[in-house]
Amino acid sequence: MKIISVVGARPNFMKIAPFIRAIKDFNSRQTVPHGPAIGSQEELIEHILVHTGQHYDDRMSKAFFKALNIPEADINLGVGSGSHAEQVGQTMMAFEKVLEKEKPDWVVVVGDVNATLACSVTAKKQLVKVCHIEAGLRSRDMAMPEEINRLVTDRLSDLLLTPDTLSSENLRDEGTPDNNIVFVGNIMIDTLEANRRKAERISMESILKNNLLLQKQFIHPGEDKDYALITLHRPSNVDHPDVLTPLINFLLDEVTPDMPLIWPIHPRTEKRLKTFGIWDRIVENPGVILLHPIGYHEMLRLNMHARIILTDSGGLQEESTVLGTPCLTLRWNTERPITLREHGGASVLVGNNVDRIRKEYHHTLRINRKPQRPELWDGRTAMRCVEAIVNYDPAGSERKDNQI
Ligand code: UD1
């Protein structure tokens, strides 16, 4: 069986790393060193990794391959930055050639970035089966590019591997046949579990030494529960000055007097802050510690020991839930409701309205860490993904389709 798996942007890398390892494990279980295989020997999986090149900076891409031991991509489509139509269009054109040459049995896509959409559409048009890891998440916010990517990818996928039962329900409600849905758990938590001990050993000093964005005066954060951590990159938060400016005022005037604020900054956000003329005020504030985009282990370490995290990232919401870090999610909706306090998680939706953020910020500071582990977020999801692909039964889904 030949599988092409696809990555494009930073949040894909921690999802593909355990999947590639699980394929290796699967293959090693099929090969018996001496003599014939015991029992029924299934065929080996031939795997090709394609990187679309959407994220290309070393700190956004290469560093993650290295830290997570991901083998270098077999093929890089070199798509780079651009409008969404440019990214998707160029990915489709380049990926079509890859499919024509390689003729895989499956294309495996993860998450909800432009690479996920572009490669699932291209594969389906070439009559190649598509498997989507992290299927069924829904924010129901069509202004969010990722929601469009999720809807199209899930509609086209033959095999939909879900991280939680709420996502499986979403798919059933949309009419996806039961046989095509397999609840496997959250593959990102495989990466978290495999790396948390290494992350725990990193000191604050080394994070600062290796990642400071610029030389400036700053208040040194302590090792544990002595700092806030923020990440921001969603267009809805960073692309409009009337949204971004009050948010920054709140951080500078009301958070930094309480504790230092560590901010690994996304390239898009840095550009916007400069364009809107807010950058200098941030740089001048000694309570803000600006970092380059940081590595996987360093972010995990900062998350583990933050007193509070403010973020618009989906992945950080999930990691905070498992680590128990109180999390203010700077969005009005989430495709990951399992991470919310009402479902047992560590996060609360605060949107980008400062009054609401302020209220929840003060409430959240009084909350203690409460790590939670949703069902099957057990570090063994990747193995279940490989098994689901190998055991895929198209006849079963056809039968089911016929019944509807
Ligand atoms: C993408 C994903 C988003 C994910 C995020 C994580 C889509 C639709 N969005 O958003 O779901 O949460 O990645 O980071 O796929 N840039 C660089 N260097 C890079 C990459 C980007 O400088 O290596 C800059 C460019 O100016 C670019 C901008 O960042 O225009 C935005 O990058 P892009 O890949 O278009 O989207 P993200 O905002 O990163």
Short mmCIF file of C-alpha atoms and ligand atoms in Angstrom, two decimals:
data_model
loop_
_atom_site.label_atom_id
_atom_site.label_comp_id
_atom_site.label_asym_id
_atom_site.label_seq_id
_atom_site.Cartn_x
_atom_site.Cartn_y
_atom_site.Cartn_z
CA MET A 1 0.00 0.00 0.00
CA LYS A 2 1.32 3.40 -0.93
CA ILE A 3 0.45 6.44 1.21
CA ILE A 4 1.29 10.06 0.52
CA SER A 5 0.90 12.25 3.58
CA VAL A 6 0.85 16.01 3.35
CA VAL A 7 2.06 18.86 5.55
CA GLY A 8 2.07 22.57 4.80
CA ALA A 9 2.08 24.74 7.89
CA ARG A 10 3.41 24.68 11.43
CA PRO A 11 0.43 23.03 13.17
CA ASN A 12 0.66 20.07 10.76
CA PHE A 13 4.12 18.99 11.83
CA MET A 14 3.23 17.77 15.34
CA LYS A 15 0.36 15.77 13.83
CA ILE A 16 2.38 14.03 11.13
CA ALA A 17 5.38 13.10 13.32
CA PRO A 18 3.59 10.33 15.27
CA PHE A 19 1.80 9.12 12.14
CA ILE A 20 5.11 8.53 10.35
CA ARG A 21 6.46 6.72 13.41
CA ALA A 22 3.34 4.55 13.55
CA ILE A 23 3.81 3.55 9.91
CA LYS A 24 7.38 2.48 10.72
CA ASP A 25 6.13 0.46 13.69
CA PHE A 26 3.45 -1.13 11.54
CA ASN A 27 6.01 -2.11 8.91
CA SER A 28 8.39 -3.54 11.49
CA ARG A 29 5.60 -5.68 12.89
CA GLN A 30 4.98 -7.08 9.40
CA THR A 31 8.58 -8.06 8.79
CA VAL A 32 9.79 -11.17 10.54
CA PRO A 33 13.60 -11.34 10.55
CA HIS A 34 13.98 -15.12 10.07
CA GLY A 35 11.70 -17.20 7.93
CA PRO A 36 8.10 -16.64 6.90
CA ALA A 37 5.76 -14.31 8.74
CA ILE A 38 3.72 -15.69 11.57
CA GLY A 39 0.02 -15.61 10.88
CA SER A 40 -1.25 -13.48 8.03
CA GLN A 41 1.42 -11.10 6.82
CA GLU A 42 -0.14 -7.88 5.64
CA GLU A 43 1.53 -5.82 2.97
CA LEU A 44 4.04 -3.14 3.97
CA ILE A 45 3.21 0.54 3.73
CA GLU A 46 5.29 2.64 1.37
CA HIS A 47 5.20 6.21 2.62
CA ILE A 48 5.97 9.49 0.86
CA LEU A 49 5.95 12.80 2.73
CA VAL A 50 5.00 15.91 0.78
CA HIS A 51 5.59 19.43 2.21
CA THR A 52 3.65 22.06 0.28
CA GLY A 53 6.05 24.78 1.51
CA GLN A 54 3.30 27.10 2.85
CA HIS A 55 5.49 27.69 5.91
CA TYR A 56 9.10 28.03 4.88
CA ASP A 57 10.99 30.05 7.55
CA ASP A 58 13.41 27.82 9.45
CA ARG A 59 11.71 28.67 12.74
CA MET A 60 8.23 27.91 11.34
CA SER A 61 9.17 24.68 9.58
CA LYS A 62 12.68 23.19 9.57
CA ALA A 63 13.09 23.54 13.36
CA PHE A 64 10.02 21.34 13.88
CA PHE A 65 11.26 18.64 11.52
CA LYS A 66 14.48 18.52 13.50
CA ALA A 67 12.95 18.68 16.99
CA LEU A 68 10.30 16.07 16.26
CA ASN A 69 12.58 13.75 14.26
CA ILE A 70 10.46 14.04 11.13
CA PRO A 71 12.39 12.75 8.13
CA GLU A 72 13.04 15.38 5.50
CA ALA A 73 10.09 15.70 3.12
CA ASP A 74 10.48 13.51 0.03
CA ILE A 75 8.92 16.25 -2.08
CA ASN A 76 8.63 19.99 -1.39
CA LEU A 77 6.15 21.86 -3.57
CA GLY A 78 7.71 25.24 -2.66
CA VAL A 79 4.40 27.11 -2.62
CA GLY A 80 5.33 29.81 -0.06
CA SER A 81 3.24 32.83 0.95
CA GLY A 82 0.45 34.38 -1.07
CA SER A 83 -3.30 34.89 -1.05
CA HIS A 84 -5.37 31.84 -0.18
CA ALA A 85 -6.34 31.34 -3.83
CA GLU A 86 -2.68 31.53 -4.84
CA GLN A 87 -1.59 29.06 -2.16
CA VAL A 88 -4.40 26.61 -2.89
CA GLY A 89 -4.12 26.94 -6.68
CA GLN A 90 -0.36 26.49 -6.78
CA THR A 91 -0.51 23.57 -4.37
CA MET A 92 -3.14 21.84 -6.50
CA MET A 93 -1.14 22.27 -9.70
CA ALA A 94 2.06 20.95 -8.16
CA PHE A 95 0.40 18.14 -6.19
CA GLU A 96 -1.46 16.88 -9.28
CA LYS A 97 1.91 16.13 -10.89
CA VAL A 98 3.03 14.26 -7.78
CA LEU A 99 -0.10 12.11 -7.86
CA GLU A 100 0.27 11.37 -11.58
CA LYS A 101 3.81 10.17 -10.99
CA GLU A 102 3.43 8.33 -7.69
CA LYS A 103 -0.08 6.88 -8.03
CA PRO A 104 -0.68 6.36 -4.29
CA ASP A 105 -3.52 4.33 -2.80
CA TRP A 106 -4.16 6.98 -0.15
CA VAL A 107 -3.53 10.65 0.47
CA VAL A 108 -3.51 11.44 4.19
CA VAL A 109 -4.14 15.06 5.18
CA VAL A 110 -4.12 16.51 8.68
CA GLY A 111 -5.72 19.55 10.31
CA ASP A 112 -7.31 22.45 8.47
CA VAL A 113 -4.70 24.53 6.67
CA ASN A 114 -4.64 25.41 2.98
CA ALA A 115 -2.51 22.35 2.21
CA THR A 116 -5.24 20.14 3.71
CA LEU A 117 -7.88 21.55 1.39
CA ALA A 118 -5.75 21.74 -1.75
CA CYS A 119 -4.40 18.21 -1.53
CA SER A 120 -7.69 16.55 -0.62
CA VAL A 121 -9.45 18.15 -3.60
CA THR A 122 -6.62 17.22 -5.96
CA ALA A 123 -6.48 13.63 -4.71
CA LYS A 124 -10.22 13.14 -5.00
CA LYS A 125 -10.23 14.40 -8.59
CA GLN A 126 -7.52 11.85 -9.36
CA LEU A 127 -9.70 9.13 -7.79
CA VAL A 128 -7.25 8.61 -4.95
CA LYS A 129 -8.73 7.77 -1.54
CA VAL A 130 -8.44 10.54 1.07
CA CYS A 131 -8.02 10.08 4.81
CA HIS A 132 -8.45 13.13 7.05
CA ILE A 133 -6.83 13.05 10.47
CA GLU A 134 -8.59 15.51 12.84
CA ALA A 135 -11.91 15.29 11.01
CA GLY A 136 -15.25 16.64 12.22
CA LEU A 137 -14.14 19.81 14.03
CA ARG A 138 -16.62 22.63 13.40
CA SER A 139 -16.53 26.25 14.53
CA ARG A 140 -19.61 27.03 12.36
CA ASP A 141 -17.87 30.29 11.52
CA MET A 142 -17.64 30.62 7.77
CA ALA A 143 -15.51 33.75 8.08
CA MET A 144 -12.72 31.48 9.27
CA PRO A 145 -10.66 30.11 6.37
CA GLU A 146 -9.94 26.93 8.33
CA GLU A 147 -13.68 26.18 8.63
CA ILE A 148 -14.00 26.17 4.83
CA ASN A 149 -10.95 23.91 4.62
CA ARG A 150 -12.44 21.52 7.18
CA LEU A 151 -15.87 21.36 5.52
CA VAL A 152 -14.54 20.66 2.03
CA THR A 153 -11.94 18.16 3.21
CA ASP A 154 -14.42 16.22 5.32
CA ARG A 155 -17.03 16.17 2.57
CA LEU A 156 -14.50 14.60 0.19
CA SER A 157 -12.74 12.20 2.55
CA ASP A 158 -13.24 8.45 2.40
CA LEU A 159 -11.96 7.89 5.90
CA LEU A 160 -12.60 10.47 8.63
CA LEU A 161 -10.55 10.02 11.80
CA THR A 162 -11.95 12.09 14.64
CA PRO A 163 -10.25 13.43 17.80
CA ASP A 164 -13.35 13.31 20.02
CA THR A 165 -16.92 12.06 20.02
CA LEU A 166 -18.36 15.57 19.51
CA SER A 167 -16.57 15.65 16.15
CA SER A 168 -17.92 12.22 15.20
CA GLU A 169 -21.42 13.52 16.02
CA ASN A 170 -20.89 16.57 13.79
CA LEU A 171 -20.06 14.29 10.88
CA ARG A 172 -23.05 12.03 11.49
CA ASP A 173 -25.31 15.08 11.65
CA GLU A 174 -23.99 16.11 8.22
CA GLY A 175 -24.85 12.69 6.81
CA THR A 176 -21.40 11.09 6.71
CA PRO A 177 -21.91 7.31 6.71
CA ASP A 178 -20.95 5.68 10.03
CA ASN A 179 -18.53 3.26 8.39
CA ASN A 180 -16.38 6.14 7.15
CA ILE A 181 -15.93 7.65 10.63
CA VAL A 182 -13.45 6.25 13.13
CA PHE A 183 -12.93 7.89 16.54
CA VAL A 184 -9.18 7.61 17.11
CA GLY A 185 -8.39 10.39 19.64
CA ASN A 186 -6.11 13.41 19.34
CA ILE A 187 -2.89 12.71 17.46
CA MET A 188 -1.22 15.90 18.74
CA ILE A 189 -1.34 14.47 22.23
CA ASP A 190 0.86 11.59 21.01
CA THR A 191 3.50 14.23 20.33
CA LEU A 192 2.91 15.94 23.66
CA GLU A 193 3.31 12.68 25.58
CA ALA A 194 6.42 11.68 23.66
CA ASN A 195 8.08 15.04 24.36
CA ARG A 196 6.92 16.34 27.73
CA ARG A 197 9.89 15.00 29.71
CA LYS A 198 12.35 16.62 27.34
CA ALA A 199 10.38 19.89 27.51
CA GLU A 200 10.33 19.82 31.31
CA ARG A 201 14.15 19.93 31.38
CA ILE A 202 14.44 23.22 29.45
CA SER A 203 15.26 26.25 31.61
CA MET A 204 13.68 29.67 31.20
CA GLU A 205 17.17 31.07 30.78
CA SER A 206 17.89 28.95 27.71
CA ILE A 207 14.54 29.81 26.13
CA LEU A 208 15.30 33.50 26.51
CA LYS A 209 18.91 33.14 25.39
CA ASN A 210 17.98 31.34 22.17
CA ASN A 211 14.83 33.16 21.16
CA LEU A 212 14.82 36.83 22.13
CA LEU A 213 13.54 38.80 19.15
CA LEU A 214 15.45 41.94 20.06
CA GLN A 215 17.76 43.27 22.71
CA LYS A 216 15.74 45.35 25.13
CA GLN A 217 15.18 45.84 28.87
CA PHE A 218 12.74 43.34 30.31
CA ILE A 219 11.53 41.98 33.62
CA HIS A 220 12.91 38.48 34.06
CA PRO A 221 10.15 35.88 34.45
CA GLY A 222 10.46 33.17 37.13
CA GLU A 223 10.50 29.48 36.26
CA ASP A 224 7.00 28.60 37.45
CA LYS A 225 3.56 30.31 37.43
CA ASP A 226 5.20 33.68 37.30
CA TYR A 227 4.37 34.76 33.77
CA ALA A 228 1.58 34.98 31.24
CA LEU A 229 2.02 33.50 27.77
CA ILE A 230 0.35 34.87 24.66
CA THR A 231 0.12 33.85 21.01
CA LEU A 232 -1.94 35.68 18.38
CA HIS A 233 -2.15 35.10 14.66
CA ARG A 234 -5.78 34.79 13.47
CA PRO A 235 -6.70 37.37 10.81
CA SER A 236 -9.84 38.23 12.86
CA ASN A 237 -7.60 39.36 15.75
CA VAL A 238 -4.57 40.84 14.03
CA ASP A 239 -5.71 42.25 10.69
CA HIS A 240 -7.86 45.13 11.98
CA PRO A 241 -6.41 48.05 14.01
CA ASP A 242 -9.73 48.65 15.82
CA VAL A 243 -9.54 45.09 17.20
CA LEU A 244 -5.80 44.79 17.74
CA THR A 245 -5.17 48.18 19.39
CA PRO A 246 -7.54 47.79 22.40
CA LEU A 247 -6.23 44.25 22.86
CA ILE A 248 -2.66 45.50 23.03
CA ASN A 249 -3.68 48.32 25.39
CA PHE A 250 -5.18 45.73 27.74
CA LEU A 251 -2.03 43.61 27.67
CA LEU A 252 0.29 46.57 28.28
CA ASP A 253 -1.83 48.41 30.86
CA GLU A 254 -3.44 45.55 32.78
CA VAL A 255 -1.48 42.30 32.37
CA THR A 256 2.14 43.45 32.49
CA PRO A 257 1.68 45.21 35.89
CA ASP A 258 0.67 41.77 37.28
CA MET A 259 3.37 39.63 35.68
CA PRO A 260 5.72 39.52 32.67
CA LEU A 261 4.09 38.57 29.40
CA ILE A 262 6.01 36.18 27.13
CA TRP A 263 5.06 36.59 23.49
CA PRO A 264 6.47 34.34 20.74
CA ILE A 265 5.33 36.36 17.80
CA HIS A 266 3.94 35.10 14.50
CA PRO A 267 5.42 36.84 11.41
CA ARG A 268 1.98 37.99 10.30
CA THR A 269 1.27 39.64 13.67
CA GLU A 270 4.64 41.39 13.79
CA LYS A 271 4.00 42.87 10.35
CA ARG A 272 0.54 44.12 11.33
CA LEU A 273 1.73 45.68 14.61
CA LYS A 274 4.37 47.61 12.69
CA THR A 275 1.89 48.71 10.00
CA PHE A 276 -0.62 49.90 12.61
CA GLY A 277 2.07 51.88 14.50
CA ILE A 278 1.70 49.91 17.77
CA TRP A 279 5.04 48.10 17.64
CA ASP A 280 7.16 50.73 19.41
CA ARG A 281 4.92 50.82 22.49
CA ILE A 282 5.24 47.06 22.85
CA VAL A 283 9.00 47.17 22.47
CA GLU A 284 9.31 49.96 25.07
CA ASN A 285 7.32 48.04 27.72
CA PRO A 286 9.74 46.08 29.98
CA GLY A 287 6.91 43.70 30.93
CA VAL A 288 6.70 42.26 27.42
CA ILE A 289 9.22 39.65 26.34
CA LEU A 290 9.13 39.30 22.59
CA LEU A 291 10.42 36.03 21.16
CA HIS A 292 10.84 34.66 17.67
CA PRO A 293 8.42 31.84 16.80
CA ILE A 294 9.75 29.20 19.22
CA GLY A 295 10.34 25.47 18.95
CA TYR A 296 7.93 22.72 19.95
CA HIS A 297 9.66 21.76 23.20
CA GLU A 298 10.13 25.35 24.28
CA MET A 299 6.47 26.17 23.75
CA LEU A 300 5.45 23.05 25.64
CA ARG A 301 7.75 24.07 28.51
CA LEU A 302 6.32 27.61 28.60
CA ASN A 303 2.77 26.25 28.53
CA MET A 304 3.47 23.78 31.36
CA HIS A 305 4.56 26.51 33.74
CA ALA A 306 2.55 29.56 32.67
CA ARG A 307 0.19 31.04 35.22
CA ILE A 308 -2.24 31.85 32.41
CA ILE A 309 -2.21 31.55 28.64
CA LEU A 310 -3.98 33.84 26.18
CA THR A 311 -4.22 32.45 22.67
CA ASP A 312 -6.15 32.17 19.44
CA SER A 313 -4.41 28.90 18.50
CA GLY A 314 -6.43 25.68 18.41
CA GLY A 315 -3.46 23.45 19.22
CA LEU A 316 -2.55 25.43 22.35
CA GLN A 317 -6.14 25.13 23.59
CA GLU A 318 -5.80 21.35 23.37
CA GLU A 319 -2.37 21.23 24.97
CA SER A 320 -3.54 23.52 27.81
CA THR A 321 -6.37 21.12 28.51
CA VAL A 322 -4.02 18.18 28.99
CA LEU A 323 -1.52 20.28 30.98
CA GLY A 324 -4.27 22.03 32.98
CA THR A 325 -3.00 25.53 32.15
CA PRO A 326 -5.81 28.10 32.59
CA CYS A 327 -6.43 29.39 29.06
CA LEU A 328 -8.27 32.42 27.69
CA THR A 329 -9.16 31.65 24.10
CA LEU A 330 -9.23 34.92 22.17
CA ARG A 331 -12.04 33.84 19.84
CA TRP A 332 -15.82 33.99 19.79
CA ASN A 333 -16.20 30.36 18.82
CA THR A 334 -14.13 27.23 18.76
CA GLU A 335 -14.07 24.09 16.65
CA ARG A 336 -12.65 22.38 19.75
CA PRO A 337 -15.46 22.60 22.38
CA ILE A 338 -13.97 19.62 24.22
CA THR A 339 -11.26 22.02 25.49
CA LEU A 340 -13.78 24.37 27.15
CA ARG A 341 -14.40 24.41 30.90
CA GLU A 342 -18.01 23.34 30.41
CA HIS A 343 -16.72 20.11 28.82
CA GLY A 344 -14.05 19.63 31.48
CA GLY A 345 -11.22 21.48 29.68
CA ALA A 346 -9.05 24.41 30.80
CA SER A 347 -10.13 27.07 28.34
CA VAL A 348 -12.81 29.77 28.15
CA LEU A 349 -13.90 31.71 25.07
CA VAL A 350 -13.37 35.45 25.53
CA GLY A 351 -13.48 36.76 21.94
CA ASN A 352 -11.67 40.04 21.43
CA ASN A 353 -13.83 42.33 23.58
CA VAL A 354 -11.66 43.83 26.29
CA ASP A 355 -14.40 44.01 28.98
CA ARG A 356 -14.99 40.32 28.62
CA ILE A 357 -11.30 39.48 28.52
CA ARG A 358 -10.69 41.56 31.67
CA LYS A 359 -13.48 39.82 33.62
CA GLU A 360 -12.31 36.33 32.68
CA TYR A 361 -8.66 37.23 33.18
CA HIS A 362 -9.24 38.13 36.85
CA HIS A 363 -11.48 35.11 37.38
CA THR A 364 -8.97 32.78 35.70
CA LEU A 365 -6.06 33.95 37.87
CA ARG A 366 -7.90 32.46 40.84
CA ILE A 367 -8.26 29.04 39.18
CA ASN A 368 -5.84 26.23 39.94
CA ARG A 369 -4.33 23.87 37.38
CA LYS A 370 -6.65 21.00 36.57
CA PRO A 371 -5.21 18.68 33.91
CA GLN A 372 -7.89 16.83 31.94
CA ARG A 373 -7.64 14.00 29.50
CA PRO A 374 -10.54 13.63 27.07
CA GLU A 375 -11.29 10.06 25.96
CA LEU A 376 -8.51 8.52 23.79
CA TRP A 377 -6.15 11.49 24.23
CA ASP A 378 -3.78 8.85 25.47
CA GLY A 379 -0.70 9.17 23.28
CA ARG A 380 -1.65 6.17 21.10
CA THR A 381 -3.78 7.80 18.43
CA ALA A 382 -1.32 7.47 15.53
CA MET A 383 -1.33 3.69 15.80
CA ARG A 384 -5.13 3.72 15.63
CA CYS A 385 -4.94 5.94 12.52
CA VAL A 386 -2.70 3.46 10.71
CA GLU A 387 -4.93 0.56 11.74
CA ALA A 388 -8.02 2.39 10.48
CA ILE A 389 -6.39 2.91 7.07
CA VAL A 390 -5.18 -0.68 6.80
CA ASN A 391 -8.58 -2.04 7.87
CA TYR A 392 -10.61 0.35 5.72
CA ASP A 393 -13.54 -1.51 4.23
CA PRO A 394 -15.04 0.27 1.21
CA ALA A 395 -17.65 -2.47 0.82
CA GLY A 396 -18.83 -1.68 4.34
CA SER A 397 -19.27 1.99 3.54
CA GLU A 398 -20.94 1.22 0.22
CA ARG A 399 -23.40 -1.06 2.00
CA LYS A 400 -24.08 1.69 4.49
CA ASP A 401 -24.48 4.27 1.70
CA ASN A 402 -27.00 2.02 0.03
CA GLN A 403 -29.04 1.78 3.17
CA ILE A 404 -29.50 5.55 3.41
C1 UD1 B 1 -1.61 29.22 8.75
C2 UD1 B 1 -2.92 28.44 8.78
C3 UD1 B 1 -3.52 28.51 10.17
C4 UD1 B 1 -2.54 28.06 11.22
C5 UD1 B 1 -1.28 28.91 11.09
C6 UD1 B 1 -0.22 28.53 12.11
C7 UD1 B 1 -4.24 28.45 6.71
C8 UD1 B 1 -5.47 28.98 6.08
N1 UD1 B 1 -3.89 29.02 7.87
O1 UD1 B 1 -1.92 30.59 8.97
O2 UD1 B 1 -4.66 27.66 10.22
O3 UD1 B 1 -3.11 28.21 12.50
O4 UD1 B 1 -0.76 28.71 9.77
O5 UD1 B 1 0.88 29.35 12.01
O6 UD1 B 1 -3.62 27.58 6.16
N2 UD1 B 1 5.06 33.98 6.91
C9 UD1 B 1 6.42 34.08 7.07
N3 UD1 B 1 7.14 32.93 7.10
C10 UD1 B 1 6.58 31.68 7.00
C11 UD1 B 1 5.20 31.61 6.80
C12 UD1 B 1 4.44 32.76 6.77
O7 UD1 B 1 6.95 35.16 7.18
O8 UD1 B 1 7.31 30.67 7.05
C13 UD1 B 1 4.25 35.21 6.90
C14 UD1 B 1 3.96 35.69 5.48
O9 UD1 B 1 4.00 37.07 5.47
C15 UD1 B 1 2.54 35.23 5.26
C16 UD1 B 1 1.93 35.32 6.65
O10 UD1 B 1 3.01 34.98 7.54
O11 UD1 B 1 1.86 35.99 4.32
C17 UD1 B 1 0.79 34.36 6.86
O12 UD1 B 1 1.18 33.03 6.53
P1 UD1 B 1 0.13 31.97 5.94
O13 UD1 B 1 0.79 30.67 5.73
O14 UD1 B 1 -0.57 32.57 4.77
O15 UD1 B 1 -0.99 31.84 7.06
P2 UD1 B 1 -0.85 31.75 8.65
O16 UD1 B 1 -1.41 33.00 9.22
O17 UD1 B 1 0.52 31.33 9.08
#
